[in-house]
Short mmCIF file of C-alpha atoms and ligand atoms in Angstrom, two decimals:
data_model
loop_
_atom_site.label_atom_id
_atom_site.label_comp_id
_atom_site.label_asym_id
_atom_site.label_seq_id
_atom_site.Cartn_x
_atom_site.Cartn_y
_atom_site.Cartn_z
CA UNK A 881 0.00 0.00 0.00
CA UNK A 882 1.39 3.39 -0.97
CA UNK A 883 1.57 6.08 1.71
CA UNK A 884 1.89 8.92 -0.78
CA UNK A 885 -0.71 11.68 -0.48
CA UNK A 886 -1.01 15.05 -2.26
CA UNK A 887 0.37 18.01 -0.31
CA UNK A 888 -2.05 20.42 1.38
CA UNK A 889 -2.38 23.84 -0.31
CA UNK A 890 0.01 26.28 1.38
CA UNK A 891 2.17 23.52 2.86
CA UNK A 892 5.95 23.72 2.31
CA UNK A 893 5.81 20.87 -0.23
CA UNK A 894 2.98 22.49 -2.20
CA UNK A 895 4.86 25.82 -2.17
CA UNK A 896 8.04 24.13 -3.37
CA UNK A 897 6.19 22.64 -6.36
CA UNK A 898 4.31 25.86 -7.16
CA UNK A 899 7.14 28.36 -6.67
CA UNK A 900 10.26 26.42 -7.63
CA UNK A 901 8.97 24.01 -10.30
CA UNK A 902 5.75 25.24 -11.95
CA UNK A 903 6.73 28.93 -11.81
CA UNK A 904 10.13 28.10 -13.35
CA UNK A 905 8.71 26.23 -16.32
CA UNK A 906 8.11 22.60 -15.34
CA UNK A 907 4.85 21.93 -17.18
CA UNK A 908 4.30 18.15 -17.08
CA UNK A 909 1.40 17.84 -14.63
CA UNK A 910 2.27 14.20 -13.89
CA UNK A 911 5.74 15.30 -12.73
CA UNK A 912 4.28 18.11 -10.60
CA UNK A 913 1.71 15.72 -9.05
CA UNK A 914 4.37 13.11 -8.30
CA UNK A 915 6.54 15.67 -6.51
CA UNK A 916 3.46 16.97 -4.65
CA UNK A 917 2.90 13.47 -3.29
CA UNK A 918 6.42 12.53 -2.14
CA UNK A 919 7.61 13.59 1.34
CA UNK A 920 11.17 14.84 0.64
CA UNK A 921 11.88 15.09 4.38
CA UNK A 922 11.95 11.27 4.48
CA UNK A 923 15.04 11.31 2.22
CA UNK A 924 17.27 13.71 4.16
CA UNK A 925 18.98 13.38 7.56
CA UNK A 926 16.69 14.43 10.47
CA UNK A 927 18.83 17.50 11.26
CA UNK A 928 18.18 18.82 7.71
CA UNK A 929 14.44 18.01 7.59
CA UNK A 930 13.56 21.68 8.17
CA UNK A 931 15.22 22.49 4.81
CA UNK A 932 13.62 19.60 2.89
CA UNK A 933 11.44 21.91 0.74
CA UNK A 934 14.09 24.52 0.00
CA UNK A 935 15.10 24.47 -3.65
CA UNK A 936 18.64 23.26 -3.07
CA UNK A 937 20.68 20.09 -2.80
CA UNK A 938 21.19 18.74 0.73
CA UNK A 939 23.94 16.57 2.20
CA UNK A 940 22.98 12.89 2.62
CA UNK A 941 26.33 11.53 3.89
CA UNK A 942 29.24 9.75 2.17
CA UNK A 943 30.13 13.05 0.37
CA UNK A 944 26.88 12.84 -1.65
CA UNK A 945 23.80 15.03 -2.03
CA UNK A 946 20.09 14.75 -2.76
CA UNK A 947 19.56 16.87 -5.89
CA UNK A 948 17.82 20.26 -5.97
CA UNK A 949 14.03 19.76 -6.47
CA UNK A 950 13.92 21.97 -9.60
CA UNK A 951 16.63 19.85 -11.25
CA UNK A 952 14.77 16.65 -10.28
CA UNK A 953 11.64 18.07 -11.94
CA UNK A 954 13.55 19.20 -15.04
CA UNK A 955 15.35 15.89 -15.56
CA UNK A 956 12.22 13.85 -14.94
CA UNK A 957 10.18 15.97 -17.37
CA UNK A 958 12.91 15.51 -19.99
CA UNK A 959 12.31 11.73 -19.91
CA UNK A 960 8.73 12.31 -21.23
CA UNK A 961 7.23 9.47 -19.21
CA UNK A 962 3.63 8.35 -19.78
CA UNK A 963 3.40 5.55 -17.21
CA UNK A 964 4.24 2.38 -19.16
CA UNK A 965 8.02 2.76 -19.28
CA UNK A 966 10.90 0.80 -17.77
CA UNK A 967 13.51 3.27 -16.56
CA UNK A 968 17.13 2.85 -15.46
CA UNK A 969 18.50 5.35 -12.93
CA UNK A 970 22.23 5.71 -12.22
CA UNK A 971 22.95 7.16 -8.75
CA UNK A 972 20.21 6.08 -6.33
CA UNK A 973 21.57 8.40 -3.61
CA UNK A 974 18.78 9.11 -1.11
CA UNK A 975 16.18 7.42 -3.34
CA UNK A 976 14.11 10.62 -3.79
CA UNK A 977 14.53 10.77 -7.57
CA UNK A 978 13.92 7.00 -7.64
CA UNK A 979 10.61 7.53 -5.84
CA UNK A 980 9.56 10.24 -8.34
CA UNK A 981 10.32 7.87 -11.23
CA UNK A 982 8.53 4.97 -9.52
CA UNK A 983 5.32 7.01 -9.35
CA UNK A 984 5.59 7.97 -13.05
CA UNK A 985 6.53 4.72 -14.81
CA UNK A 986 6.00 0.97 -14.66
CA UNK A 987 9.36 -0.22 -13.32
CA UNK A 988 12.55 1.44 -12.12
CA UNK A 989 16.00 -0.16 -12.07
CA UNK A 990 18.39 1.89 -9.94
CA UNK A 991 22.15 1.48 -9.39
CA UNK A 992 24.23 3.06 -6.62
CA UNK A 993 27.94 2.52 -5.98
CA UNK A 994 27.75 3.16 -2.21
CA UNK A 995 26.08 0.20 -0.56
CA UNK A 996 24.96 2.05 2.57
CA UNK A 997 23.11 4.67 0.51
CA UNK A 998 21.37 1.95 -1.51
CA UNK A 999 20.30 0.10 1.64
CA UNK A 1000 18.99 3.29 3.21
CA UNK A 1001 17.06 4.19 0.04
CA UNK A 1002 15.53 0.70 -0.05
CA UNK A 1003 14.31 1.17 3.54
CA UNK A 1004 12.82 4.59 2.77
CA UNK A 1005 10.97 3.42 -0.34
CA UNK A 1006 9.64 0.34 1.46
CA UNK A 1007 8.36 2.60 4.25
CA UNK A 1008 6.49 4.70 1.66
CA UNK A 1009 4.93 1.60 0.07
CA UNK A 1010 6.81 1.95 -3.24
CA UNK A 1011 7.33 -1.55 -4.64
CA UNK A 1012 8.17 -1.22 -8.37
CA UNK A 1013 11.91 -0.57 -7.92
CA UNK A 1014 14.85 -2.97 -8.43
CA UNK A 1015 18.06 -1.99 -6.60
CA UNK A 1016 21.65 -2.84 -7.43
CA UNK A 1017 25.01 -1.85 -5.89
CA UNK A 1018 27.74 -1.40 -8.47
CA UNK A 1019 29.11 0.75 -11.27
CA UNK A 1020 26.16 2.35 -13.05
CA UNK A 1021 28.30 3.33 -16.04
CA UNK A 1022 27.96 -0.31 -17.11
CA UNK A 1023 24.16 -0.09 -17.04
CA UNK A 1024 22.04 -3.16 -16.28
CA UNK A 1025 22.45 -5.33 -19.40
CA UNK A 1026 20.18 -8.20 -18.29
CA UNK A 1027 17.23 -5.82 -17.87
CA UNK A 1028 17.89 -3.72 -21.03
CA UNK A 1029 16.59 -2.15 -23.19
CA UNK A 1030 15.18 0.79 -21.25
CA UNK A 1031 12.66 3.40 -22.40
CA UNK A 1032 14.40 5.96 -20.23
CA UNK A 1033 17.81 6.24 -18.58
CA UNK A 1034 18.52 8.97 -16.02
CA UNK A 1035 22.03 9.64 -14.74
CA UNK A 1036 22.12 11.73 -11.56
CA UNK A 1037 25.90 12.21 -11.39
CA UNK A 1038 28.16 14.11 -13.80
CA UNK A 1039 29.96 11.95 -16.38
CA UNK A 1040 33.22 13.08 -17.97
CA UNK A 1041 32.02 11.47 -21.20
CA UNK A 1042 29.00 9.56 -22.48
CA UNK A 1043 29.13 5.97 -21.11
CA UNK A 1044 28.90 3.72 -24.19
CA UNK A 1045 27.03 0.95 -22.33
CA UNK A 1046 24.19 3.31 -21.51
CA UNK A 1047 23.38 4.38 -25.06
CA UNK A 1048 23.57 0.75 -26.13
CA UNK A 1049 20.93 -0.12 -23.50
CA UNK A 1050 18.46 2.49 -24.76
CA UNK A 1051 15.32 1.14 -26.47
CA UNK A 1052 14.24 2.46 -29.87
CA UNK A 1053 12.59 5.83 -29.11
CA UNK A 1054 14.13 5.84 -25.62
CA UNK A 1055 15.62 8.90 -23.91
CA UNK A 1056 18.87 9.17 -21.95
CA UNK A 1057 19.16 12.23 -19.70
CA UNK A 1058 22.71 12.80 -18.45
CA UNK A 1059 24.99 15.60 -17.18
CA UNK A 1060 28.28 15.54 -19.11
CA UNK A 1061 31.43 17.61 -18.60
CA UNK A 1062 34.19 18.38 -16.13
CA UNK A 1063 33.31 19.12 -12.50
CA UNK A 1064 31.88 22.64 -12.25
CA UNK A 1065 31.06 22.88 -15.96
CA UNK A 1066 28.52 20.21 -16.89
CA UNK A 1067 25.78 20.34 -19.49
CA UNK A 1068 22.57 18.34 -19.19
CA UNK A 1069 22.00 16.33 -22.38
CA UNK A 1070 18.95 14.43 -23.64
CA UNK A 1071 19.93 11.76 -26.13
CA UNK A 1072 17.07 10.12 -28.03
CA UNK A 1073 17.52 6.90 -29.98
CA UNK A 1074 15.61 7.11 -33.27
CA UNK A 1075 15.97 4.55 -36.08
CA UNK A 1076 19.51 3.69 -35.11
CA UNK A 1077 20.52 7.38 -34.81
CA UNK A 1078 21.16 9.32 -31.60
CA UNK A 1079 19.69 12.82 -31.40
CA UNK A 1080 21.62 14.92 -28.87
CA UNK A 1081 19.90 17.96 -27.29
CA UNK A 1082 21.66 20.23 -24.78
CA UNK A 1083 19.13 21.25 -22.11
CA UNK A 1084 20.91 23.45 -19.54
CA UNK A 1085 24.03 23.93 -17.39
CA UNK A 1086 24.11 21.86 -14.19
CA UNK A 1087 26.43 21.08 -11.23
CA UNK A 1088 26.47 17.44 -10.12
CA UNK A 1089 28.78 15.33 -7.97
CA UNK A 1090 30.95 13.18 -10.29
CA UNK A 1091 30.01 9.82 -11.75
CA UNK A 1092 32.78 7.66 -10.31
CA UNK A 1093 33.29 4.82 -12.71
CA UNK A 1094 35.90 2.18 -12.06
CA UNK A 1095 35.58 1.43 -15.77
CA UNK A 1096 36.91 4.88 -16.65
CA UNK A 1097 39.75 4.33 -14.17
CA UNK A 1098 40.76 1.27 -16.15
CA UNK A 1099 39.64 -1.36 -13.68
CA UNK A 1100 36.44 -2.70 -15.18
CA UNK A 1101 33.83 -4.09 -12.82
CA UNK A 1102 31.38 -6.70 -14.02
CA UNK A 1103 27.81 -5.39 -13.94
CA UNK A 1104 26.52 -6.01 -10.42
CA UNK A 1105 29.99 -6.56 -8.97
CA UNK A 1106 30.57 -4.29 -5.99
CA UNK A 1107 33.19 -1.53 -5.86
CA UNK A 1108 35.51 -1.47 -2.84
CA UNK A 1109 33.62 -0.94 0.43
CA UNK A 1110 33.26 2.64 1.69
CA UNK A 1111 33.54 3.45 5.40
CA UNK A 1112 31.11 5.67 7.31
N1 LIG B 2 19.26 10.99 -7.34
C1 LIG B 2 19.79 11.09 -6.01
C2 LIG B 2 18.76 11.53 -5.01
O1 LIG B 2 17.62 11.81 -5.40
O2 LIG B 2 19.11 11.54 -3.82
C3 LIG B 2 20.97 12.01 -5.96
C4 LIG B 2 22.15 11.40 -6.55
S1 LIG B 2 23.68 12.10 -6.08
C5 LIG B 2 23.63 13.69 -6.82
C6 LIG B 2 24.73 11.11 -7.16
C7 LIG B 2 24.83 9.68 -6.72
O3 LIG B 2 25.50 8.96 -7.74
C8 LIG B 2 25.63 9.46 -5.45
O4 LIG B 2 24.87 8.76 -4.52
C9 LIG B 2 26.83 8.67 -5.91
O5 LIG B 2 27.32 7.76 -4.95
C10 LIG B 2 26.28 7.98 -7.13
N2 LIG B 2 27.29 7.50 -8.10
C11 LIG B 2 28.41 8.11 -8.52
N3 LIG B 2 29.05 7.37 -9.44
C12 LIG B 2 28.32 6.25 -9.61
C13 LIG B 2 28.44 5.09 -10.42
N4 LIG B 2 29.46 4.92 -11.27
N5 LIG B 2 27.49 4.13 -10.33
C14 LIG B 2 26.44 4.28 -9.48
N6 LIG B 2 26.26 5.36 -8.68
C15 LIG B 2 27.18 6.33 -8.75
#
């Protein structure tokens, strides 16, 4: 049973959606409704809960952040979801973006390299009654070949270059939304696969924590194989 309920008018969550998403150009009503229904305070540490509806990233531990709500709305809208899709997310983090996707499509596959973040996100989504998500700990730059192809792929960390495995795992007509570029100077791209071609649109400038791929470092991990353990 899902515990998601629409926000009350005038509540911090409703104001966040109205002032920081709708007023800044997010038009997809399904995206706005999804973000109205998801309690962002459940995804941040208790001492930051008072800032949960500010339009900014917040620290979630392990040198990682939950993304700014406006950017979550923008990236989700760019996927053009209708409800039937299977979507791959790279960078589970807190699980907030995962929850937004889970409300908007049929099935989500999400990969996180830091095991403790993945476990925490699994607990949060279970608590909210969200059950259409598959979790994996590993290097997301390799994608999830056994579950491919995907109608949408969303990368929530900045890649230095386009991971080849991800475009190969895109279904015909599928969209890949990904920040690409050096730290501090990334551009959000939407790459659409159409009749064997890839159409590349540049959406906006963004600032994400880096996609840390052991593959890029020259030590390939098998899909699903875990990177070295991280301490608290
Ligand atoms: N979408 C998340 C949320 O809503 O909380 C925020 C994601 S945070 C900006 C980026 C995440 O990507 C971090 O949790 C980081 O550990 C993860 N990450 C970085 N490189 C990765 C990789 N190669 N594979 C999987 N996850 C990765």
